[in-house]
Amino acid sequence: MSLLTLARDLKRRRARERQGLFVAEGIRAVEELLRSPLRVRGALVSPQLSSDARGSALASSFDQHAIPIQTLTEAEFASAAETDTPQGVLAIAEIPDAPLAALPARDVFRIVVLDAIQDPGNVGVIVRSAAALGALATVALPGTVDLWNAKVVRSSMGAHFHHPAFSCTWPELTAFLDERDTTLWGADGAGDPLDTVLADGPESIPDRLALAVGNEGRGLSPDTRRRADRMVALPIAPAVESLNVAVATGIILYELRR
Amino acid sequence: MSLLTLARDLKRRRARERQGLFVAEGIRAVEELLRSPLRVRGALVSPQLSSDARGSALASSFDQHAIPIQTLTEAEFASAAETDTPQGVLAIAEIPDAPLAALPARDVFRIVVLDAIQDPGNVGVIVRSAAALGALATVALPGTVDLWNAKVVRSSMGAHFHHPAFSCTWPELTAFLDERDTTLWGADGAGDPLDTVLADGPESIPDRLALAVGNEGRGLSPDTRRRADRMVALPIAPAVESLNVAVATGIILYELRR
């Protein structure tokens, strides 16, 4: 299969899962990918890439990394690209295998649990925030958009090339929480106000904490509500229904950082 | 001009500015618009709206509000809609006239200043956060995407139907800051860590504060850097270049709330 055919195929979640591969598109994302430990299988480039100094530098770095390249016309490139204004470069890389059980043992950590988050932009921004704010991992429960969807990869700005982000089932998550003596909290508008939680002093904040954040419309799933040890809320003005889930996740992670 | 022609015309920023009108699309946004103080000029509906109980209720509420309706075929509706999967309803409403000088006098307030933010999703999420976290207003400096762009309106979830959000020039902002004795801080990765700023105690946090947040790629403009009294930063992991601007704005607003 040519790299072009492969890249087109990888637009579908099923193909990404079967092949264990994903696509990173654009100069910035591909630069980030080359700096990461992920294995790059190949790259597609169009003449447009060399119209830019940064693009030309990137094109020559594929040779240094011994990465196979296929050079395409603009029209061919556009058929594989997912952005409206492609920058003439995309790379195909291996999805890292990172099960929950393989996460390093720590006495103090935070994990973000995505409970059926639908919007790829939200998921990417949450992965980026989790990485920036020092979380150990981001895990996606069933019903969440694929973490290796092109839009998620773009909006994470390459954060999940370094930060462990992967999907898991409820039984896997439950086993992890039990084995690592980890507390699960959920973010929910009707929960305990975060101010009150923090006012109880540092000993009220678990050392090992998983924070679940829920679907944009429906909030947390019944499974998460049943399993969570506590619900926490951010106080907001009554005229506004809720904060955007990525903003709420960022604020809570920041407030609960250790 | 028919409502259909008007709605199509209002896809362009220049038309919105000339007419002083904008378009809210989708059931949730239009419901929110009808609950707001904004004046609605008319609505476009397609048969699809009545396929849903909530949509039918919305259709009948136009009569109660004496709002003119034009009923369209799905194809005509699609020509005015900006979403890929239209819900069969959009409304045309007046952009509220809300200059900085007209903001109510307060002893303590926060204002968010958008300094050339380009992504409509980021702008909408920031307006929603500013409203939720009790800011007095959100103002957009030149170079920021139009606040009444359909994507901004969608991602704000109707927050700026209630919360004052408008564009302003540098001279207008400067005059406001002087007249209201308001301090301008900028969010910048190289600024003073927010922890340190807060550790100095509540008297180090201005009562009247404008927080400027900058462009996704370039950060704050030279004008803002010159004028700002202080730069503040959120400490993040070294592997990540920055937080998403909407997340950073949410965290800083939350931390500096009064």
Coordinates of C-alpha atoms in Angstrom, one line a residue:
Chain A
M1 CA 0.0 0.0 0.0
S2 CA 1.4 3.4 -0.9
L3 CA 1.8 6.0 1.8
L4 CA -0.9 8.0 0.0
T5 CA -3.4 5.2 0.1
L6 CA -2.5 4.5 3.7
A7 CA -3.0 8.1 4.8
R8 CA -6.4 8.2 3.1
D9 CA -7.4 5.0 4.8
L10 CA -6.3 6.3 8.2
K11 CA -9.1 9.0 8.1
R12 CA -11.3 6.2 9.4
R13 CA -11.2 5.3 13.1
R14 CA -11.5 1.6 12.3
A15 CA -8.4 1.7 10.0
R16 CA -6.4 3.6 12.7
E17 CA -7.3 0.9 15.2
R18 CA -6.6 -2.0 12.9
Q19 CA -3.3 -0.6 11.7
G20 CA -2.2 1.0 15.0
L21 CA -1.2 4.1 13.0
F22 CA -2.4 7.7 12.9
V23 CA -1.7 10.9 10.9
A24 CA -0.2 14.2 12.1
E25 CA -0.8 17.0 9.7
G26 CA 0.9 20.4 9.3
I27 CA 4.4 21.8 9.9
R28 CA 4.1 22.3 13.6
A29 CA 2.6 18.9 14.4
V30 CA 5.1 17.0 12.3
E31 CA 8.0 18.9 13.8
E32 CA 6.6 18.0 17.3
L33 CA 6.3 14.4 16.2
L34 CA 9.9 14.2 15.1
R35 CA 11.0 15.5 18.5
S36 CA 8.9 12.8 20.3
P37 CA 9.7 9.2 21.0
L38 CA 7.0 8.0 18.6
R39 CA 8.0 5.9 15.5
V40 CA 7.3 7.7 12.2
R41 CA 6.5 5.3 9.3
G42 CA 6.5 7.8 6.5
A43 CA 5.6 11.3 5.3
L44 CA 3.6 12.8 2.4
V45 CA 4.8 16.2 1.1
S46 CA 3.6 18.5 -1.7
P47 CA 5.6 21.3 -3.4
Q48 CA 3.9 23.8 -1.2
L49 CA 6.0 22.7 1.8
S50 CA 9.1 24.2 0.3
S51 CA 7.5 27.6 -0.2
D52 CA 8.3 28.2 3.5
A53 CA 11.7 28.3 5.2
R54 CA 10.5 26.2 8.1
G55 CA 8.8 23.8 5.7
S56 CA 12.1 23.3 3.7
A57 CA 14.0 22.6 6.9
L58 CA 11.4 20.0 7.9
A59 CA 11.5 18.4 4.4
S60 CA 15.3 17.9 4.8
S61 CA 15.0 16.5 8.3
F62 CA 13.0 13.5 7.0
D63 CA 16.2 12.4 5.3
Q64 CA 18.2 12.8 8.5
H65 CA 15.7 10.6 10.3
A66 CA 15.6 8.1 7.4
I67 CA 11.9 8.5 7.1
P68 CA 10.4 7.4 3.7
I69 CA 8.7 10.2 1.8
Q70 CA 6.2 10.3 -1.0
T71 CA 6.1 13.5 -3.0
L72 CA 2.6 14.4 -4.3
T73 CA 0.9 17.0 -6.4
E74 CA -1.2 19.5 -4.5
A75 CA -4.4 17.8 -5.6
E76 CA -3.2 14.4 -4.5
F77 CA -2.0 15.8 -1.2
A78 CA -5.4 17.5 -0.7
S79 CA -7.1 14.1 -1.0
A80 CA -5.2 12.8 2.0
A81 CA -5.3 16.0 4.1
E82 CA -8.0 16.8 6.6
T83 CA -7.4 20.6 6.9
D84 CA -9.0 23.2 4.6
T85 CA -5.7 24.9 4.0
P86 CA -3.0 22.2 4.0
Q87 CA 0.6 23.1 4.6
G88 CA 1.9 20.4 2.3
V89 CA 3.1 17.9 4.9
L90 CA 1.7 15.0 6.9
A91 CA 3.3 12.1 8.7
I92 CA 2.1 8.6 9.5
A93 CA 3.2 7.3 12.9
E94 CA 2.6 4.4 15.3
I95 CA 0.0 4.9 18.0
P96 CA 1.9 4.2 21.2
D97 CA 0.9 1.2 23.2
A98 CA 0.3 2.5 26.7
P99 CA -2.1 0.5 28.9
L100 CA -3.1 1.9 32.3
A101 CA -1.2 -1.0 34.0
A102 CA 2.1 0.2 32.4
L103 CA 1.9 3.7 33.9
P104 CA 4.8 4.4 36.3
A105 CA 4.1 3.9 40.1
R106 CA 3.9 7.2 41.8
D107 CA 2.8 8.2 45.3
V108 CA 1.2 11.4 44.1
F109 CA -0.5 11.8 40.7
R110 CA -3.5 13.0 38.8
I111 CA -5.2 11.3 35.9
V112 CA -7.9 12.8 33.6
V113 CA -10.8 10.5 32.7
L114 CA -12.7 11.5 29.6
D115 CA -16.3 10.1 30.0
A116 CA -17.8 10.2 26.5
I117 CA -16.5 13.6 25.4
Q118 CA -17.7 14.1 21.9
D119 CA -16.0 17.2 20.5
P120 CA -12.5 16.5 19.0
G121 CA -11.4 20.1 19.8
N122 CA -12.3 19.7 23.5
V123 CA -10.5 16.3 23.7
G124 CA -7.3 17.8 22.1
V125 CA -7.4 20.8 24.4
I126 CA -7.9 18.6 27.5
V127 CA -4.9 16.4 26.5
R128 CA -2.8 19.5 26.1
S129 CA -3.9 20.9 29.5
A130 CA -3.3 17.5 31.2
A131 CA 0.2 17.4 29.8
A132 CA 0.9 21.0 30.6
L133 CA -0.5 20.8 34.2
G134 CA 1.5 17.6 35.0
A135 CA -1.1 14.9 34.9
L136 CA 0.3 11.3 34.6
A137 CA -2.1 10.3 31.8
T138 CA -5.4 11.0 30.1
V139 CA -7.7 8.0 29.5
A140 CA -10.8 7.9 27.4
L141 CA -13.8 5.8 28.4
P142 CA -16.0 4.2 25.7
G143 CA -18.2 6.9 23.9
T144 CA -15.3 9.4 23.8
V145 CA -14.1 10.5 20.3
D146 CA -10.9 8.6 19.1
L147 CA -7.8 10.2 20.6
W148 CA -6.0 9.8 17.3
N149 CA -8.6 11.5 15.2
A150 CA -6.9 14.2 13.1
K151 CA -8.8 17.0 14.7
V152 CA -7.8 15.8 18.2
V153 CA -4.2 15.5 17.2
R154 CA -4.3 19.0 15.8
S155 CA -6.0 20.7 18.8
S156 CA -3.7 18.9 21.3
M157 CA -0.7 20.7 19.5
G158 CA 1.2 17.4 19.7
A159 CA 0.8 17.1 23.5
H160 CA -0.1 13.4 23.2
F161 CA 3.1 12.6 21.4
H162 CA 4.7 12.9 24.9
H163 CA 1.9 12.6 27.4
P164 CA 0.3 9.1 27.8
A165 CA -3.3 9.3 26.3
F166 CA -5.2 6.2 25.5
S167 CA -8.7 4.6 25.6
C168 CA -9.7 2.1 28.3
T169 CA -12.7 0.1 29.4
W170 CA -14.6 0.6 32.7
P171 CA -13.2 -2.8 34.1
E172 CA -9.6 -1.7 33.2
L173 CA -10.1 1.7 34.9
T174 CA -11.7 0.1 38.0
A175 CA -8.9 -2.4 38.4
F176 CA -6.3 0.4 38.1
L177 CA -8.1 2.6 40.7
D178 CA -8.2 -0.4 43.1
E179 CA -4.7 -1.5 42.6
R180 CA -3.2 1.9 42.8
D181 CA -5.4 3.0 45.7
T182 CA -6.6 5.9 43.6
T183 CA -9.7 8.1 44.4
L184 CA -12.1 9.0 41.6
W185 CA -13.7 12.4 41.6
G186 CA -16.2 13.6 39.0
A187 CA -16.7 17.2 37.8
D188 CA -20.4 18.1 38.0
G189 CA -22.3 21.4 38.4
A190 CA -24.3 19.9 41.3
G191 CA -21.2 18.7 43.2
D192 CA -19.4 20.2 46.2
P193 CA -18.0 23.7 45.4
L194 CA -14.3 23.4 44.8
D195 CA -13.6 26.3 47.2
T196 CA -15.3 24.4 50.0
V197 CA -13.3 21.2 49.2
L198 CA -10.0 23.1 49.2
A199 CA -10.9 25.1 52.4
D200 CA -10.9 21.7 54.2
G201 CA -7.1 21.8 53.9
P202 CA -4.6 19.8 51.9
E203 CA -5.3 16.5 53.6
S204 CA -8.8 16.5 52.1
I205 CA -7.2 16.3 48.6
P206 CA -6.2 12.7 47.6
D207 CA -2.6 12.1 46.7
R208 CA -3.7 9.8 43.9
L209 CA -6.6 11.2 42.1
A210 CA -8.5 10.5 38.9
L211 CA -10.8 13.3 37.7
A212 CA -13.6 12.3 35.4
V213 CA -15.2 14.9 33.1
G214 CA -18.3 14.2 31.2
N215 CA -20.1 14.6 27.9
E216 CA -20.8 18.2 26.6
G217 CA -24.6 17.8 26.7
R218 CA -25.3 15.0 29.2
G219 CA -22.5 15.3 31.7
L220 CA -21.1 12.3 33.5
S221 CA -22.4 8.8 32.7
P222 CA -24.4 6.8 35.3
D223 CA -21.4 4.4 35.7
T224 CA -19.1 7.3 36.6
R225 CA -21.7 8.8 39.0
R226 CA -22.0 5.4 40.8
R227 CA -18.3 4.8 41.0
A228 CA -17.1 8.3 41.9
D229 CA -16.1 9.0 45.5
R230 CA -17.1 12.7 45.3
M231 CA -18.5 15.2 42.8
V232 CA -16.9 18.6 42.7
A233 CA -18.3 21.8 41.1
L234 CA -17.0 25.2 40.0
P235 CA -19.3 28.0 41.2
I236 CA -20.5 30.0 38.1
A237 CA -23.0 32.8 37.4
P238 CA -26.6 31.6 37.3
A239 CA -27.2 33.1 33.8
V240 CA -24.7 30.6 32.3
E241 CA -25.5 26.9 32.1
S242 CA -22.0 25.6 32.4
L243 CA -18.4 26.2 31.5
N244 CA -16.9 24.6 28.4
V245 CA -15.7 21.1 29.5
A246 CA -12.0 21.8 28.5
V247 CA -12.0 25.0 30.5
A248 CA -13.6 23.4 33.6
T249 CA -11.0 20.5 33.4
G250 CA -8.2 23.0 33.2
I251 CA -9.4 25.0 36.2
I252 CA -10.0 21.9 38.4
L253 CA -6.6 20.3 37.4
Y254 CA -4.9 23.6 38.2
E255 CA -6.7 23.9 41.6
L256 CA -5.9 20.4 42.6
R257 CA -2.3 20.3 41.4
R258 CA 0.3 19.0 43.8
Chain B
M1 CA -34.9 42.2 1.4
S2 CA -36.3 38.8 2.4
L3 CA -35.1 37.2 5.6
L4 CA -33.4 34.5 3.6
T5 CA -31.4 37.0 1.5
L6 CA -30.5 38.9 4.7
A7 CA -29.3 35.8 6.5
R8 CA -27.1 34.8 3.6
D9 CA -25.7 38.4 3.5
L10 CA -24.9 38.3 7.3
K11 CA -22.4 35.5 6.7
R12 CA -20.0 38.4 5.9
R13 CA -18.5 40.5 8.7
R14 CA -18.9 43.7 6.7
A15 CA -22.6 43.0 6.3
R16 CA -23.0 42.3 10.0
E17 CA -21.3 45.6 10.9
R18 CA -23.2 47.6 8.3
Q19 CA -26.6 46.2 9.3
G20 CA -25.9 45.9 13.0
L21 CA -27.4 42.4 12.9
F22 CA -26.1 38.8 13.5
V23 CA -27.4 35.3 13.1
A24 CA -27.9 32.7 15.8
E25 CA -28.3 29.1 14.5
G26 CA -29.7 25.9 16.0
I27 CA -32.4 25.1 18.6
R28 CA -30.3 25.8 21.7
A29 CA -28.9 29.1 20.5
V30 CA -32.2 30.4 19.4
E31 CA -33.9 29.4 22.6
E32 CA -31.2 31.2 24.5
L33 CA -31.7 34.3 22.2
L34 CA -35.4 34.4 23.0
R35 CA -34.7 34.4 26.7
S36 CA -32.2 37.3 26.3
P37 CA -32.9 41.0 26.1
L38 CA -31.7 41.2 22.5
R39 CA -34.2 42.2 19.8
V40 CA -35.0 39.4 17.3
R41 CA -35.9 40.7 13.8
G42 CA -37.0 37.4 12.3
A43 CA -36.4 33.7 12.0
L44 CA -35.9 31.1 9.2
V45 CA -37.3 27.7 9.7
S46 CA -37.3 24.5 7.6
P47 CA -39.6 21.5 8.0
Q48 CA -36.9 19.6 9.9
L49 CA -37.4 21.8 12.9
S50 CA -40.8 20.2 13.6
S51 CA -39.3 16.7 13.6
D52 CA -38.2 17.3 17.2
A53 CA -40.5 18.1 20.2
R54 CA -38.2 20.9 21.4
G55 CA -38.0 22.3 17.9
S56 CA -41.8 22.3 17.6
A57 CA -42.1 24.2 20.9
L58 CA -39.6 26.7 19.6
A59 CA -41.5 27.1 16.3
S60 CA -44.7 28.0 18.2
S61 CA -42.8 30.4 20.5
F62 CA -42.0 32.7 17.5
D63 CA -45.7 33.5 17.3
Q64 CA -45.9 34.3 21.0
H65 CA -43.0 36.7 20.6
A66 CA -44.5 38.2 17.4
I67 CA -41.4 37.4 15.5
P68 CA -41.7 37.2 11.6
I69 CA -40.9 33.8 10.2
Q70 CA -40.0 32.6 6.7
T71 CA -40.5 28.9 6.1
L72 CA -38.0 27.4 3.7
T73 CA -37.2 24.1 1.9
E74 CA -34.3 22.2 3.4
A75 CA -32.1 23.2 0.4
E76 CA -32.9 26.9 0.8
F77 CA -32.3 26.7 4.6
A78 CA -28.9 25.0 3.9
S79 CA -27.9 28.0 1.8
A80 CA -28.3 30.3 4.8
A81 CA -27.0 27.9 7.5
E82 CA -23.3 27.7 8.5
T83 CA -23.4 24.4 10.2
D84 CA -22.9 21.0 8.4
T85 CA -26.0 19.5 10.1
P86 CA -28.5 22.3 10.4
Q87 CA -31.3 21.9 12.9
G88 CA -33.8 23.8 10.7
V89 CA -33.8 27.1 12.6
L90 CA -31.9 30.3 12.7
A91 CA -32.8 33.8 14.0
I92 CA -31.6 37.2 13.0
A93 CA -31.1 39.6 15.9
E94 CA -29.7 43.1 16.6
I95 CA -26.1 43.3 17.8
P96 CA -26.4 45.1 21.2
D97 CA -24.7 48.5 21.3
A98 CA -22.5 48.4 24.3
P99 CA -19.5 50.8 24.4
L100 CA -17.0 50.5 27.2
A101 CA -18.1 53.9 28.5
A102 CA -21.6 52.5 29.1
L103 CA -20.5 49.7 31.5
P104 CA -21.9 50.1 35.0
A105 CA -19.6 51.7 37.6
R106 CA -18.3 49.1 40.0
D107 CA -15.6 49.2 42.8
V108 CA -14.5 45.7 42.0
F109 CA -14.6 44.1 38.5
R110 CA -12.7 42.0 35.9
I111 CA -12.7 42.6 32.2
V112 CA -11.3 40.3 29.6
V113 CA -9.3 41.9 26.7
L114 CA -9.0 39.8 23.6
D115 CA -5.7 40.9 21.9
A116 CA -6.0 39.5 18.3
I117 CA -7.4 36.1 19.1
Q118 CA -8.0 34.4 15.8
D119 CA -9.9 31.2 16.4
P120 CA -13.7 31.7 16.6
G121 CA -14.0 28.6 18.9
N122 CA -11.5 30.1 21.4
V123 CA -13.2 33.5 21.4
G124 CA -16.6 31.9 22.0
V125 CA -15.3 29.7 24.8
I126 CA -13.6 32.8 26.4
V127 CA -16.9 34.8 26.3
R128 CA -18.7 31.9 27.9
S129 CA -16.0 31.6 30.6
A130 CA -16.0 35.4 31.2
A131 CA -19.8 35.3 31.7
A132 CA -19.7 32.2 33.9
L133 CA -16.9 33.5 36.1
G134 CA -18.5 36.9 36.6
A135 CA -16.4 39.2 34.5
L136 CA -18.1 42.6 33.8
A137 CA -17.4 42.4 30.0
T138 CA -15.2 40.9 27.2
V139 CA -13.7 43.4 24.8
A140 CA -12.0 42.6 21.5
L141 CA -9.1 44.7 20.3
P142 CA -8.4 45.1 16.5
G143 CA -7.2 41.9 14.9
T144 CA -9.6 39.7 16.9
V145 CA -12.1 37.6 15.0
D146 CA -15.6 39.2 14.8
L147 CA -17.5 38.5 18.1
W148 CA -20.7 38.0 16.1
N149 CA -19.3 35.5 13.6
A150 CA -21.6 32.4 13.5
K151 CA -18.9 30.1 15.0
V152 CA -18.2 32.5 17.9
V153 CA -21.9 32.7 18.7
R154 CA -22.2 28.9 18.5
S155 CA -19.2 28.2 20.8
S156 CA -20.2 30.8 23.3
M157 CA -23.4 28.9 23.8
G158 CA -25.3 32.1 23.8
A159 CA -23.2 33.7 26.6
H160 CA -22.9 37.0 24.8
F161 CA -26.6 37.4 24.5
H162 CA -26.4 38.4 28.2
H163 CA -22.8 39.2 28.9
P164 CA -21.4 42.5 27.4
A165 CA -19.0 41.5 24.6
F166 CA -17.9 44.1 22.0
S167 CA -14.9 45.3 20.0
C168 CA -13.0 48.4 20.9
T169 CA -10.0 50.4 19.8
W170 CA -6.8 50.9 21.8
P171 CA -7.6 54.6 22.5
E172 CA -11.1 53.6 23.8
L173 CA -9.6 50.9 26.0
T174 CA -6.9 53.3 27.3
A175 CA -9.4 56.0 28.1
F176 CA -11.5 53.4 30.0
L177 CA -8.6 52.1 32.0
D178 CA -7.6 55.7 33.0
E179 CA -11.1 56.9 33.8
R180 CA -12.0 53.8 35.9
D181 CA -8.6 53.6 37.6
T182 CA -8.3 50.0 36.2
T183 CA -5.1 48.0 36.2
L184 CA -4.1 46.1 33.0
W185 CA -2.4 42.7 33.3
G186 CA -1.3 40.5 30.4
A187 CA -1.2 36.7 30.3
D188 CA 2.3 35.7 29.1
G189 CA 4.4 32.5 29.7
A190 CA 7.4 34.7 30.7
G191 CA 5.4 36.7 33.3
D192 CA 5.3 36.4 37.1
P193 CA 4.1 33.0 38.1
L194 CA 0.5 33.4 39.3
D195 CA 1.2 31.4 42.5
T196 CA 3.8 34.0 43.5
V197 CA 1.5 36.9 42.7
L198 CA -1.3 35.4 44.8
A199 CA 1.1 34.5 47.7
D200 CA 1.7 38.3 48.1
G201 CA -1.8 38.4 49.6
P202 CA -5.1 39.8 48.5
E203 CA -3.9 43.4 48.5
S204 CA -1.6 42.6 45.6
I205 CA -4.6 41.8 43.4
P206 CA -6.2 45.0 41.9
D207 CA -9.9 45.6 42.6
R208 CA -10.4 46.8 39.0
L209 CA -8.5 44.5 36.7
A210 CA -8.5 44.1 32.9
L211 CA -6.8 40.8 31.8
A212 CA -5.4 40.8 28.3
V213 CA -4.9 37.5 26.5
G214 CA -3.0 37.2 23.2
N215 CA -3.0 35.6 19.8
E216 CA -2.7 31.8 19.6
G217 CA 0.7 32.0 17.8
R218 CA 2.3 35.3 18.6
G219 CA 1.0 36.0 22.1
L220 CA 0.3 39.6 23.2
S221 CA 0.8 42.5 20.9
P222 CA 3.6 45.1 21.4
D223 CA 0.9 47.7 22.3
T224 CA -0.4 45.5 25.1
R225 CA 3.1 44.7 26.4
R226 CA 3.9 48.4 26.6
R227 CA 0.7 49.3 28.3
A228 CA 0.3 46.4 30.7
D229 CA 1.2 47.0 34.4
R230 CA 2.2 43.4 34.9
M231 CA 2.6 40.1 33.1
V232 CA 1.3 36.9 34.8
A233 CA 2.1 33.3 33.9
L234 CA 0.7 29.9 34.7
P235 CA 3.5 27.4 35.5
I236 CA 3.4 24.5 33.0
A237 CA 5.5 21.4 32.2
P238 CA 8.5 22.2 30.1
A239 CA 7.6 19.6 27.4
V240 CA 4.5 21.6 26.5
E241 CA 4.8 25.0 24.8
S242 CA 1.7 26.6 26.2
L243 CA -1.9 26.1 27.4
N244 CA -4.7 26.7 25.0
V245 CA -5.6 30.4 25.3
A246 CA -9.2 29.8 26.4
V247 CA -8.1 27.4 29.1
A248 CA -5.4 29.8 30.3
T249 CA -7.9 32.6 30.4
G250 CA -10.4 30.4 32.4
I251 CA -7.7 29.5 35.0
I252 CA -6.5 33.0 35.5
L253 CA -10.0 34.5 35.7
Y254 CA -10.9 31.8 38.3
E255 CA -7.7 32.4 40.3
L256 CA -8.2 36.2 40.3
R257 CA -12.0 36.1 41.1
R258 CA -13.3 38.4 43.8

